[in-house]
Amino acid sequence: MNIDEKEFFKEATLRICGSLAIEKALGDFFFYVRDYIPIDSVLLTYYLTEYGVSRTFALATVEGGKRVNLETHWPPEIHALAEKGQFPVKFYSNRSDQHPILKYAFKNGDKPPLSNIIVRLNIDGFWIGGLILSAEKQDQFNEEHFRLACLLEPPFAIALCNSRRYQELHEIKEIFADDKEFLEEELQRISGDEIIGSDFGLQGVMKMVRQVASLDSPVLLLGETGTGKEVIASAIHNASPRRSGPLIRVNCGAIPDTLMDSELFGHEKGAFTGAIKQKRGRFERANKGTIFLDEIGELSLEAQVRLLRVLQDREIERVGGTESIKVDIRIIAATHRNLERMIEEGRFREDLYFRLQVFPIVIPPLRDRIDDVPLLAQHFIRKKSNEMKLAKVPVLDPLAINRLMTYHWPGNVRELENAVERAIILSHGEPLTFSHLRLSKSSSALPTNHLHDSSLNLHQVMTAHIQNVLEMTKNRIEGERGAANLLGVNPSTLRAKMKKLCIKYERKNQL
Ligand SMILES: Nc1ncnc2c1ncn2[C@@H]1O[C@H](COP(=O)(O)OP(=O)(O)O)[C@@H](O)[C@H]1O
Ligand SMILES: [Mg+2]
């Protein structure tokens, strides 16, 4: 037969490289090559150096191509040949049962094909696998068949290499997707998605959450520290159509100005010293999800300008990058600050404020929803006992509820959470008394959350504090329930201090 080698090579290569699914490519090749080489099957294998094992992972017969996972264990002498690089590069045998290497495949009592052409596949000088063309009967192949088969080494090497890489990538992708799902579930479990008080003190807030969740509009969460802004942000995300996307938090107060751009927008490799690899910024990571800009009031004016640009254009540019990247994100911002006052003082941009405050939600301080305290306390007792792996969940002392409900909670829910943890540690298994909570509700006038206000100097703070305590003790100074004892000072010291601060008082009638 007079074969046009160029034509053969072209047609065979088109089939070998015709599909990323190697079994399909091999099947197509089989039906083409049968007219030129009398084969019954074709196999692709790769060799695992460490184990002396070769693995067949695709084969084709008249029934078509398929993926397989068959191992051939080679005896040590063959393994040694391979290690020393003395395994023949290509050869054929028409009596494989008598061939010095191939005879090992005949040990199991089954009947491997007697005629075989073996072509080793190399890429960049590395042995990556082998091509085996086989016929069941003996004496099927001649020099011409062997030569044709050898022509096909390069396309088979490329196809094998690509297919294995593709498969590896696919496996890695599946592992990552699985890890991601697992970690997200873990995070959810750690942060806990239970919102206590959603039917009580947070009823109004939750109603707004439901109204706004399904939309894409920005939300601005306002409230003192520890009121639950982060909890509400994740509630909005979880109730939104973006819930299967990421919720990425940015603590604007915690990122140094110099790193802000690279954190938010990412950077290209080599954009600055230390940028050893490309990094995606938080906006990019939040794509198809929600970005939660916490403590937005802490952003520098320059950072505010850049943020505004993202909000307007919905695209970002990595530091050191040249192309802009579209981002599809929903923005939730939060602050405990009075942004309007910051605008007056020139510390917050008005245009950014108007973009963010499309839908403001104010989360009331805990002292204004004091009825939620018992439920929250129980919730945290359970949560903390769980975290501390306590065998028995501690109970509340009967007097504790009253104490918890008359305290003014300047640090809000977070302070309550910490107080519970502390009480559990101090209790040694006894009922929780919360005796370390001292101040009464009336001290809510205390400006604990506004330490930035310069008008509140130390004297004013002390005056307000002493007045509050006096109010609570009905102006009683001495005795166990007197102001001096509550403040932890001598009555005479307190009187001297009051004189100095010009605090007037009259002893009130006690009920
Ligand atoms: N309604 C609530 N139900 C359950 N836990 C809450 C609630 N509000 C706040 N927390 C918890 O209190 C702590 C402080 O809440 P966080 O959302 O971080 O407050 P903020 O962001 O306003 O400072 C967190 O541990 C949070 O889980
Ligand atoms: Mg917070």
Coordinates of C-alpha atoms and ligand atoms in Angstrom, one line a residue:
M1 CA 0.0 0.0 0.0
N2 CA 1.3 3.4 -0.9
I3 CA 0.5 5.8 1.9
D4 CA 0.7 9.5 1.7
E5 CA 2.5 10.1 5.0
K6 CA 1.7 13.8 5.2
E7 CA -1.9 13.2 4.7
F8 CA -1.9 10.4 7.2
F9 CA -0.1 12.6 9.8
K10 CA -2.5 15.4 9.2
E11 CA -5.7 13.3 9.5
A12 CA -4.5 11.4 12.5
T13 CA -3.4 14.6 14.3
L14 CA -6.7 16.2 13.7
R15 CA -8.4 13.3 15.5
I16 CA -5.8 13.0 18.3
C17 CA -6.0 16.8 19.1
G18 CA -9.7 17.1 18.2
S19 CA -11.1 16.9 21.7
L20 CA -10.1 17.8 25.3
A21 CA -11.9 14.6 26.3
I22 CA -9.0 12.2 25.6
E23 CA -11.3 9.1 25.3
K24 CA -13.2 10.8 22.5
A25 CA -10.0 11.7 20.7
L26 CA -8.6 8.2 21.1
G27 CA -11.9 6.7 19.8
D28 CA -11.9 8.9 16.7
F29 CA -8.2 8.1 16.1
F30 CA -8.8 4.3 16.5
F31 CA -11.4 4.2 13.7
Y32 CA -9.2 6.3 11.4
V33 CA -6.0 4.4 11.9
R34 CA -7.5 0.9 11.6
D35 CA -7.4 1.4 7.8
Y36 CA -3.6 1.7 8.0
I37 CA -2.5 -0.4 10.9
P38 CA -4.4 -3.6 11.7
I39 CA -5.1 -2.9 15.4
D40 CA -7.7 -4.2 17.9
S41 CA -7.0 -1.6 20.5
V42 CA -5.0 1.5 21.3
L43 CA -4.0 2.5 24.9
L44 CA -2.5 5.6 26.5
T45 CA -0.5 5.2 29.6
Y46 CA 1.7 7.2 31.9
Y47 CA 4.5 5.9 34.0
L48 CA 4.7 6.6 37.8
T49 CA 8.4 6.7 38.4
E50 CA 8.2 6.4 42.2
Y51 CA 6.2 3.2 42.2
G52 CA 7.4 1.3 39.2
V53 CA 3.9 1.3 38.0
S54 CA 2.3 2.4 34.7
R55 CA -1.3 3.4 34.6
T56 CA -3.5 3.1 31.5
F57 CA -6.0 5.9 31.6
A58 CA -7.7 5.7 28.2
L59 CA -8.2 3.0 25.7
A60 CA -10.2 2.6 22.4
T61 CA -11.5 -0.5 20.7
V62 CA -14.2 -1.2 18.2
E63 CA -16.6 -0.3 21.0
G64 CA -15.2 3.2 21.1
G65 CA -13.0 5.2 23.4
K66 CA -13.3 5.2 27.2
R67 CA -11.6 6.4 30.3
V68 CA -10.0 3.6 32.5
N69 CA -7.7 3.4 35.4
L70 CA -5.7 0.2 35.1
E71 CA -2.4 -0.3 36.8
T72 CA 0.5 -2.4 35.5
H73 CA 3.1 -3.3 38.0
W74 CA 6.5 -3.9 36.5
P75 CA 9.1 -6.1 38.2
P76 CA 12.1 -4.5 39.7
E77 CA 14.4 -5.3 36.8
I78 CA 12.2 -3.4 34.3
H79 CA 11.7 -0.6 36.8
A80 CA 15.5 -0.4 37.1
L81 CA 15.8 -0.2 33.3
A82 CA 13.4 2.6 33.2
E83 CA 15.2 4.4 36.0
K84 CA 18.5 4.1 34.2
G85 CA 16.9 5.4 31.0
Q86 CA 17.5 2.1 29.3
F87 CA 13.9 1.3 28.6
P88 CA 13.7 1.3 24.8
V89 CA 12.2 4.4 23.3
K90 CA 10.1 2.7 20.7
F91 CA 9.8 -0.9 19.6
Y92 CA 7.4 -3.5 18.3
S93 CA 6.9 -7.1 18.9
N94 CA 4.8 -9.7 17.1
R95 CA 5.3 -12.3 19.9
S96 CA 4.9 -10.3 23.0
D97 CA 4.7 -13.4 25.2
Q98 CA 8.4 -14.0 24.4
H99 CA 9.5 -10.4 24.5
P100 CA 12.0 -9.6 27.3
I101 CA 9.9 -6.7 28.6
L102 CA 6.4 -7.3 27.4
K103 CA 6.3 -10.9 28.6
Y104 CA 5.7 -9.6 32.2
A105 CA 2.3 -8.5 31.1
F106 CA 1.5 -12.2 30.5
K107 CA 2.0 -13.4 34.0
N108 CA -1.6 -13.2 35.3
G109 CA -2.9 -16.0 33.1
D110 CA -5.0 -13.7 31.0
K111 CA -4.4 -13.2 27.3
P112 CA -2.9 -9.8 26.4
P113 CA -2.5 -9.1 22.7
L114 CA 0.4 -10.7 21.1
S115 CA 1.4 -8.0 18.6
N116 CA 2.3 -4.6 20.1
I117 CA 3.8 -1.3 19.0
I118 CA 5.1 0.8 21.9
V119 CA 6.0 4.4 21.5
R120 CA 7.3 6.4 24.4
L121 CA 5.9 9.9 24.6
N122 CA 8.2 12.8 25.7
I123 CA 7.7 16.5 26.2
D124 CA 10.7 18.8 26.6
G125 CA 12.8 15.7 27.1
F126 CA 10.6 14.3 29.9
W127 CA 9.1 10.9 29.6
I128 CA 5.4 11.5 30.2
G129 CA 3.8 8.3 29.1
G130 CA 3.3 5.8 26.3
L131 CA 1.2 4.9 23.3
I132 CA 0.4 1.3 22.7
L133 CA -1.1 0.0 19.6
S134 CA -2.1 -3.7 19.9
A135 CA -3.5 -6.6 17.9
E136 CA -4.6 -9.8 19.5
K137 CA -3.0 -12.2 17.1
Q138 CA 0.7 -12.7 16.5
D139 CA 2.6 -11.3 13.6
Q140 CA 0.3 -8.5 12.7
F141 CA 2.7 -5.6 12.4
N142 CA 5.6 -4.8 10.0
E143 CA 8.2 -2.0 9.7
E144 CA 5.8 0.1 7.7
H145 CA 3.2 0.0 10.5
F146 CA 5.8 0.7 13.1
R147 CA 7.1 3.7 11.1
L148 CA 3.6 5.2 10.8
A149 CA 3.0 4.8 14.5
C150 CA 6.3 6.6 15.3
L151 CA 5.2 9.6 13.3
L152 CA 2.4 10.2 15.8
E153 CA 4.5 10.7 18.8
P154 CA 4.4 14.5 18.9
P155 CA 0.6 14.9 18.7
F156 CA 0.0 12.2 21.2
A157 CA 2.5 13.7 23.6
I158 CA 0.8 17.0 23.4
A159 CA -2.7 15.5 23.7
L160 CA -1.7 13.4 26.7
C161 CA 0.0 16.3 28.4
N162 CA -3.0 18.6 27.9
S163 CA -5.5 16.1 28.9
R164 CA -3.7 15.3 32.2
R165 CA -3.3 19.0 33.0
Y166 CA -6.9 19.6 32.2
Q167 CA -7.9 16.8 34.4
E168 CA -5.6 18.0 37.3
L169 CA -7.0 21.5 37.0
H170 CA -10.5 20.1 37.0
E171 CA -9.8 18.1 40.2
I172 CA -8.2 21.0 41.9
K173 CA -11.1 23.2 41.0
E174 CA -13.5 20.7 42.5
I175 CA -11.4 20.5 45.7
F176 CA -11.3 24.3 45.9
A177 CA -15.1 24.5 45.4
D178 CA -15.6 21.9 48.1
D179 CA -13.2 23.6 50.5
K180 CA -14.8 27.0 49.9
E181 CA -18.3 25.6 50.7
F182 CA -16.9 23.9 53.8
L183 CA -15.2 27.1 55.0
E184 CA -18.2 29.2 54.4
E185 CA -20.4 26.8 56.4
E186 CA -17.8 26.9 59.2
L187 CA -17.7 30.7 59.2
Q188 CA -21.5 30.8 59.3
R189 CA -21.5 28.4 62.2
I190 CA -18.9 30.4 64.1
S191 CA -20.6 33.7 63.6
G192 CA -24.0 32.2 64.1
D193 CA -26.9 33.5 62.1
E194 CA -29.4 33.7 64.9
I195 CA -30.6 37.2 65.5
I196 CA -32.0 37.6 69.0
G197 CA -34.8 40.1 69.4
S198 CA -35.9 40.1 65.8
D199 CA -39.5 39.9 66.9
F200 CA -39.0 42.3 69.8
G201 CA -36.5 45.1 70.1
L202 CA -35.2 44.7 66.5
Q203 CA -38.6 44.3 65.0
G204 CA -38.4 47.6 63.1
V205 CA -34.9 46.9 62.0
M206 CA -35.8 43.5 60.7
K207 CA -38.8 44.9 58.8
M208 CA -36.4 47.2 57.0
V209 CA -34.0 44.4 56.4
R210 CA -36.7 42.5 54.6
Q211 CA -37.7 45.5 52.6
V212 CA -34.3 46.3 51.3
A213 CA -32.7 42.8 51.1
S214 CA -34.1 41.9 47.6
L215 CA -32.9 45.2 46.1
D216 CA -29.4 46.1 45.0
S217 CA -29.4 49.5 46.6
P218 CA -26.7 50.5 49.1
V219 CA -27.6 50.3 52.8
L220 CA -26.1 52.4 55.6
L221 CA -26.2 50.9 59.0
L222 CA -26.0 53.4 61.8
G223 CA -25.7 52.6 65.5
E224 CA -23.3 52.6 68.4
T225 CA -20.5 50.0 68.6
G226 CA -21.7 46.6 69.6
T227 CA -25.3 47.1 68.6
G228 CA -25.1 44.4 65.9
K229 CA -24.4 46.2 62.7
E230 CA -22.3 43.3 61.4
V231 CA -25.0 40.9 62.3
I232 CA -27.6 42.9 60.4
A233 CA -25.3 43.3 57.4
S234 CA -25.0 39.5 57.1
A235 CA -28.8 39.2 57.6
I236 CA -29.3 41.5 54.6
H237 CA -26.9 39.5 52.5
N238 CA -28.4 36.2 53.5
A239 CA -31.9 37.4 52.7
S240 CA -30.8 38.8 49.3
P241 CA -30.6 37.1 45.9
R242 CA -26.8 37.4 46.3
R243 CA -26.8 35.0 49.2
S244 CA -24.9 32.3 47.3
G245 CA -22.2 34.9 46.5
P246 CA -19.5 36.1 48.9
L247 CA -20.0 38.5 51.7
I248 CA -16.7 40.3 52.0
R249 CA -16.0 42.6 55.0
V250 CA -13.7 45.5 55.0
N251 CA -12.8 47.1 58.3
C252 CA -12.0 50.6 57.0
G253 CA -10.5 51.6 60.4
A254 CA -8.1 48.7 60.5
I255 CA -6.3 49.0 57.2
P256 CA -3.4 51.4 57.1
D257 CA -3.7 54.1 54.5
T258 CA -0.7 52.9 52.6
L259 CA -2.2 49.5 52.1
M260 CA -5.7 50.6 51.5
D261 CA -5.5 50.6 47.7
S262 CA -3.9 47.2 47.4
E263 CA -6.4 45.7 50.0
L264 CA -9.5 47.1 48.3
F265 CA -8.5 47.0 44.6
G266 CA -5.7 44.4 44.5
H267 CA -2.4 44.6 42.8
E268 CA -0.5 43.2 39.9
K269 CA 2.7 41.2 40.4
G270 CA 5.6 43.7 40.8
A271 CA 3.4 46.7 41.3
F272 CA 5.5 47.7 44.3
T273 CA 8.3 46.2 46.4
G274 CA 6.8 43.2 48.1
A275 CA 4.1 42.6 45.5
I276 CA 5.5 39.2 44.7
K277 CA 2.4 37.9 43.1
Q278 CA -0.9 39.1 41.8
K279 CA -3.5 39.7 44.4
R280 CA -7.2 40.3 44.0
G281 CA -8.6 43.1 46.2
R282 CA -11.7 42.9 48.3
F283 CA -13.9 44.5 45.8
E284 CA -13.0 41.9 43.2
R285 CA -13.5 39.1 45.7
A286 CA -17.0 40.5 46.5
N287 CA -18.0 40.1 42.8
K288 CA -21.6 38.8 42.6
G289 CA -21.9 39.2 46.3
T290 CA -22.0 41.9 48.9
I291 CA -19.2 44.1 50.2
F292 CA -19.6 45.3 53.8
L293 CA -17.6 48.5 54.5
D294 CA -17.5 48.5 58.2
E295 CA -16.4 51.7 60.1
I296 CA -16.8 53.8 57.0
G297 CA -16.3 56.9 59.0
E298 CA -12.6 56.0 59.6
L299 CA -11.7 56.3 55.9
S300 CA -9.2 59.0 54.9
L301 CA -10.5 61.6 52.5
E302 CA -8.3 60.3 49.8
A303 CA -9.7 56.8 50.3
Q304 CA -13.2 58.3 50.2
V305 CA -12.5 59.7 46.7
R306 CA -11.4 56.4 45.4
L307 CA -14.3 54.6 47.0
L308 CA -16.7 57.1 45.4
R309 CA -15.2 56.3 42.0
V310 CA -15.9 52.6 42.4
L311 CA -19.5 53.3 43.5
Q312 CA -20.0 55.5 40.4
D313 CA -18.3 53.4 37.8
R314 CA -18.7 49.9 39.2
E315 CA -15.3 49.1 38.1
I316 CA -11.8 48.9 39.6
E317 CA -8.3 48.9 38.6
R318 CA -5.6 46.9 40.3
V319 CA -2.6 48.8 41.6
G320 CA -0.1 48.6 38.8
G321 CA -2.7 47.4 36.4
T322 CA -3.8 48.9 33.2
E323 CA -7.2 47.4 32.5
S324 CA -10.4 48.1 34.5
I325 CA -12.3 45.2 35.9
K326 CA -16.1 45.3 36.2
V327 CA -17.5 44.4 39.6
D328 CA -21.0 43.5 40.3
I329 CA -21.4 44.2 44.0
R330 CA -24.0 45.3 46.6
I331 CA -22.7 47.7 49.2
I332 CA -23.5 47.8 52.8
A333 CA -21.7 50.4 54.9
A334 CA -21.7 50.9 58.7
T335 CA -20.5 53.4 61.2
H336 CA -21.0 54.4 64.8
R337 CA -20.2 58.0 63.9
N338 CA -22.4 60.9 63.1
L339 CA -21.5 61.3 59.4
E340 CA -23.5 64.5 59.0
R341 CA -21.4 66.2 61.6
M342 CA -18.3 64.8 60.0
I343 CA -19.4 66.4 56.7
E344 CA -19.9 69.8 58.5
E345 CA -16.4 69.4 59.9
G346 CA -15.0 68.5 56.4
R347 CA -14.0 65.0 57.4
F348 CA -16.5 63.1 55.3
R349 CA -17.4 63.8 51.7
E350 CA -20.9 64.8 51.1
D351 CA -21.1 63.2 47.7
L352 CA -20.0 59.8 49.1
Y353 CA -22.5 60.2 51.9
F354 CA -25.4 60.7 49.5
R355 CA -24.4 57.6 47.6
L356 CA -24.3 55.5 50.7
Q357 CA -27.3 56.7 52.6
V358 CA -29.9 55.6 50.1
F359 CA -31.4 53.3 52.7
P360 CA -30.3 54.1 56.2
I361 CA -31.1 51.7 59.0
V362 CA -30.6 52.8 62.6
I363 CA -29.9 50.0 65.0
P364 CA -31.1 51.2 68.5
P365 CA -28.7 50.9 71.4
L366 CA -29.3 48.0 73.8
R367 CA -30.5 50.2 76.6
D368 CA -33.4 51.3 74.3
R369 CA -34.5 47.7 73.9
I370 CA -33.8 46.5 77.3
D371 CA -36.5 43.8 77.1
D372 CA -34.2 41.9 74.7
V373 CA -31.5 41.6 77.4
P374 CA -32.7 38.3 79.1
L375 CA -33.1 36.5 75.8
L376 CA -29.7 37.8 74.6
A377 CA -28.1 36.8 77.9
Q378 CA -29.6 33.2 77.6
H379 CA -28.3 33.1 74.0
F380 CA -24.8 34.0 75.0
I381 CA -24.8 31.7 78.0
R382 CA -25.6 28.8 75.7
K383 CA -23.1 30.0 73.0
K384 CA -20.2 30.6 75.5
S385 CA -20.8 27.3 77.4
N386 CA -20.7 25.6 74.0
E387 CA -17.4 27.4 73.1
M388 CA -15.9 26.6 76.5
K389 CA -17.1 23.0 76.2
L390 CA -18.8 23.2 79.6
A391 CA -20.5 20.0 80.6
K392 CA -23.4 21.9 82.2
V393 CA -24.9 25.2 81.0
P394 CA -24.8 27.6 84.0
V395 CA -28.1 29.1 85.3
L396 CA -28.9 32.7 86.1
D397 CA -29.1 33.9 89.7
P398 CA -32.7 35.2 90.3
L399 CA -31.3 38.7 91.0
A400 CA -29.1 38.8 87.9
I401 CA -31.9 39.5 85.5
N402 CA -32.8 42.7 87.3
R403 CA -29.1 43.7 87.5
L404 CA -28.8 43.1 83.7
M405 CA -31.9 45.1 82.9
T406 CA -31.0 48.1 85.0
Y407 CA -27.5 48.4 83.6
H408 CA -27.1 50.9 80.8
W409 CA -24.9 48.8 78.4
P410 CA -22.6 51.5 76.9
G411 CA -20.9 48.7 74.9
N412 CA -24.3 47.3 73.8
V413 CA -24.7 43.6 72.8
R414 CA -20.9 43.1 72.5
E415 CA -20.5 44.2 76.1
L416 CA -23.3 41.9 77.2
E417 CA -21.6 39.0 75.4
N418 CA -18.3 39.8 77.1
A419 CA -20.1 40.2 80.5
V420 CA -21.6 36.7 80.1
E421 CA -18.3 35.2 79.3
R422 CA -16.7 36.9 82.3
A423 CA -19.6 35.9 84.6
I424 CA -19.2 32.2 83.4
I425 CA -15.5 32.3 84.1
L426 CA -16.0 33.8 87.6
S427 CA -18.9 31.6 88.5
H428 CA -17.1 28.3 89.0
G429 CA -20.3 26.4 88.3
E430 CA -22.5 28.5 90.6
P431 CA -25.5 30.5 89.3
L432 CA -24.4 33.6 87.4
T433 CA -24.8 36.8 89.5
F434 CA -23.3 39.5 87.3
S435 CA -22.2 41.2 90.5
H436 CA -19.4 42.8 88.6
L437 CA -22.0 45.0 86.8
R438 CA -22.4 48.1 89.0
L439 CA -23.8 51.1 87.2
S440 CA -27.5 51.7 86.9
K441 CA -29.7 52.5 84.0
S442 CA -29.7 56.2 84.8
S443 CA -26.0 56.5 83.9
S444 CA -27.0 56.1 80.3
A445 CA -26.5 59.8 80.0
L446 CA -22.8 59.0 80.2
P447 CA -21.1 59.8 77.0
T448 CA -19.2 56.5 76.7
N449 CA -19.6 56.3 73.0
H450 CA -18.4 59.8 72.2
L451 CA -14.9 59.9 73.4
H452 CA -14.0 61.8 70.4
D453 CA -16.0 64.8 71.5
S454 CA -13.5 67.3 72.9
S455 CA -16.2 69.2 74.8
L456 CA -16.3 66.3 77.3
N457 CA -13.3 67.0 79.4
L458 CA -12.4 64.9 82.4
H459 CA -14.1 67.2 84.9
Q460 CA -17.4 67.1 83.0
V461 CA -17.3 63.3 82.7
M462 CA -16.6 62.9 86.4
T463 CA -19.3 65.4 87.3
A464 CA -21.9 63.6 85.1
H465 CA -20.8 60.2 86.5
I466 CA -21.1 61.2 90.1
Q467 CA -24.4 62.9 89.5
N468 CA -25.7 59.8 87.9
V469 CA -24.6 57.6 90.8
L470 CA -26.2 60.1 93.2
E471 CA -29.4 59.9 91.3
M472 CA -29.3 56.1 91.5
T473 CA -28.7 56.2 95.3
K474 CA -31.3 58.9 95.9
N475 CA -28.4 61.2 96.9
R476 CA -27.3 58.8 99.7
I477 CA -23.5 58.9 100.0
E478 CA -22.7 56.7 102.9
G479 CA -23.6 53.1 103.7
E480 CA -23.5 49.9 101.8
R481 CA -25.9 51.2 99.1
G482 CA -24.4 54.7 99.1
A483 CA -22.7 56.4 96.2
A484 CA -19.2 56.3 97.9
N485 CA -19.4 52.5 98.2
L486 CA -20.6 52.1 94.6
L487 CA -17.8 54.4 93.3
G488 CA -15.3 52.5 95.5
V489 CA -14.1 55.6 97.4
N490 CA -14.3 56.9 101.0
P491 CA -17.4 59.0 101.7
S492 CA -15.1 61.9 102.7
T493 CA -13.1 61.6 99.5
L494 CA -16.3 61.7 97.5
R495 CA -17.6 64.8 99.4
A496 CA -14.3 66.6 98.8
K497 CA -14.4 65.7 95.1
M498 CA -18.1 66.9 94.9
K499 CA -17.1 70.2 96.5
K500 CA -14.3 70.7 94.1
L501 CA -16.6 69.9 91.1
C502 CA -19.4 72.1 92.5
I503 CA -21.9 69.2 92.6
K504 CA -24.9 70.2 94.6
Y505 CA -27.2 67.6 96.1
E506 CA -30.0 67.1 98.6
R507 CA -30.8 63.9 100.4
K508 CA -34.0 62.6 98.8
N509 CA -36.7 60.8 100.7
Q510 CA -36.4 57.2 100.4
L511 CA -39.4 55.1 99.4
Ligands
LIG1 N1 -29.4 40.6 67.8 C1 -28.3 39.9 68.1 N2 -28.5 38.5 68.3 C2 -27.4 37.8 68.6 N3 -26.1 38.2 68.7 C3 -25.9 39.6 68.5 C4 -27.0 40.4 68.2 N4 -26.5 41.7 68.0 C5 -25.2 41.6 68.2 N5 -24.8 40.3 68.5 C6 -23.5 39.8 68.8 O1 -22.8 40.9 69.5 C7 -21.5 41.1 69.0 C8 -21.3 42.5 68.4 O2 -22.1 42.6 67.3 P1 -21.5 43.4 66.0 O3 -22.5 43.1 64.8 O4 -20.1 43.1 65.8 O5 -21.7 44.9 66.4 P2 -21.2 46.2 65.7 O6 -20.8 45.8 64.3 O7 -22.4 47.1 65.7 O8 -20.1 46.8 66.5 C9 -21.2 40.0 68.0 O9 -20.6 38.9 68.6 C10 -22.6 39.6 67.5 O10 -22.7 38.3 67.1
MG2 MG -18.6 46.2 64.0

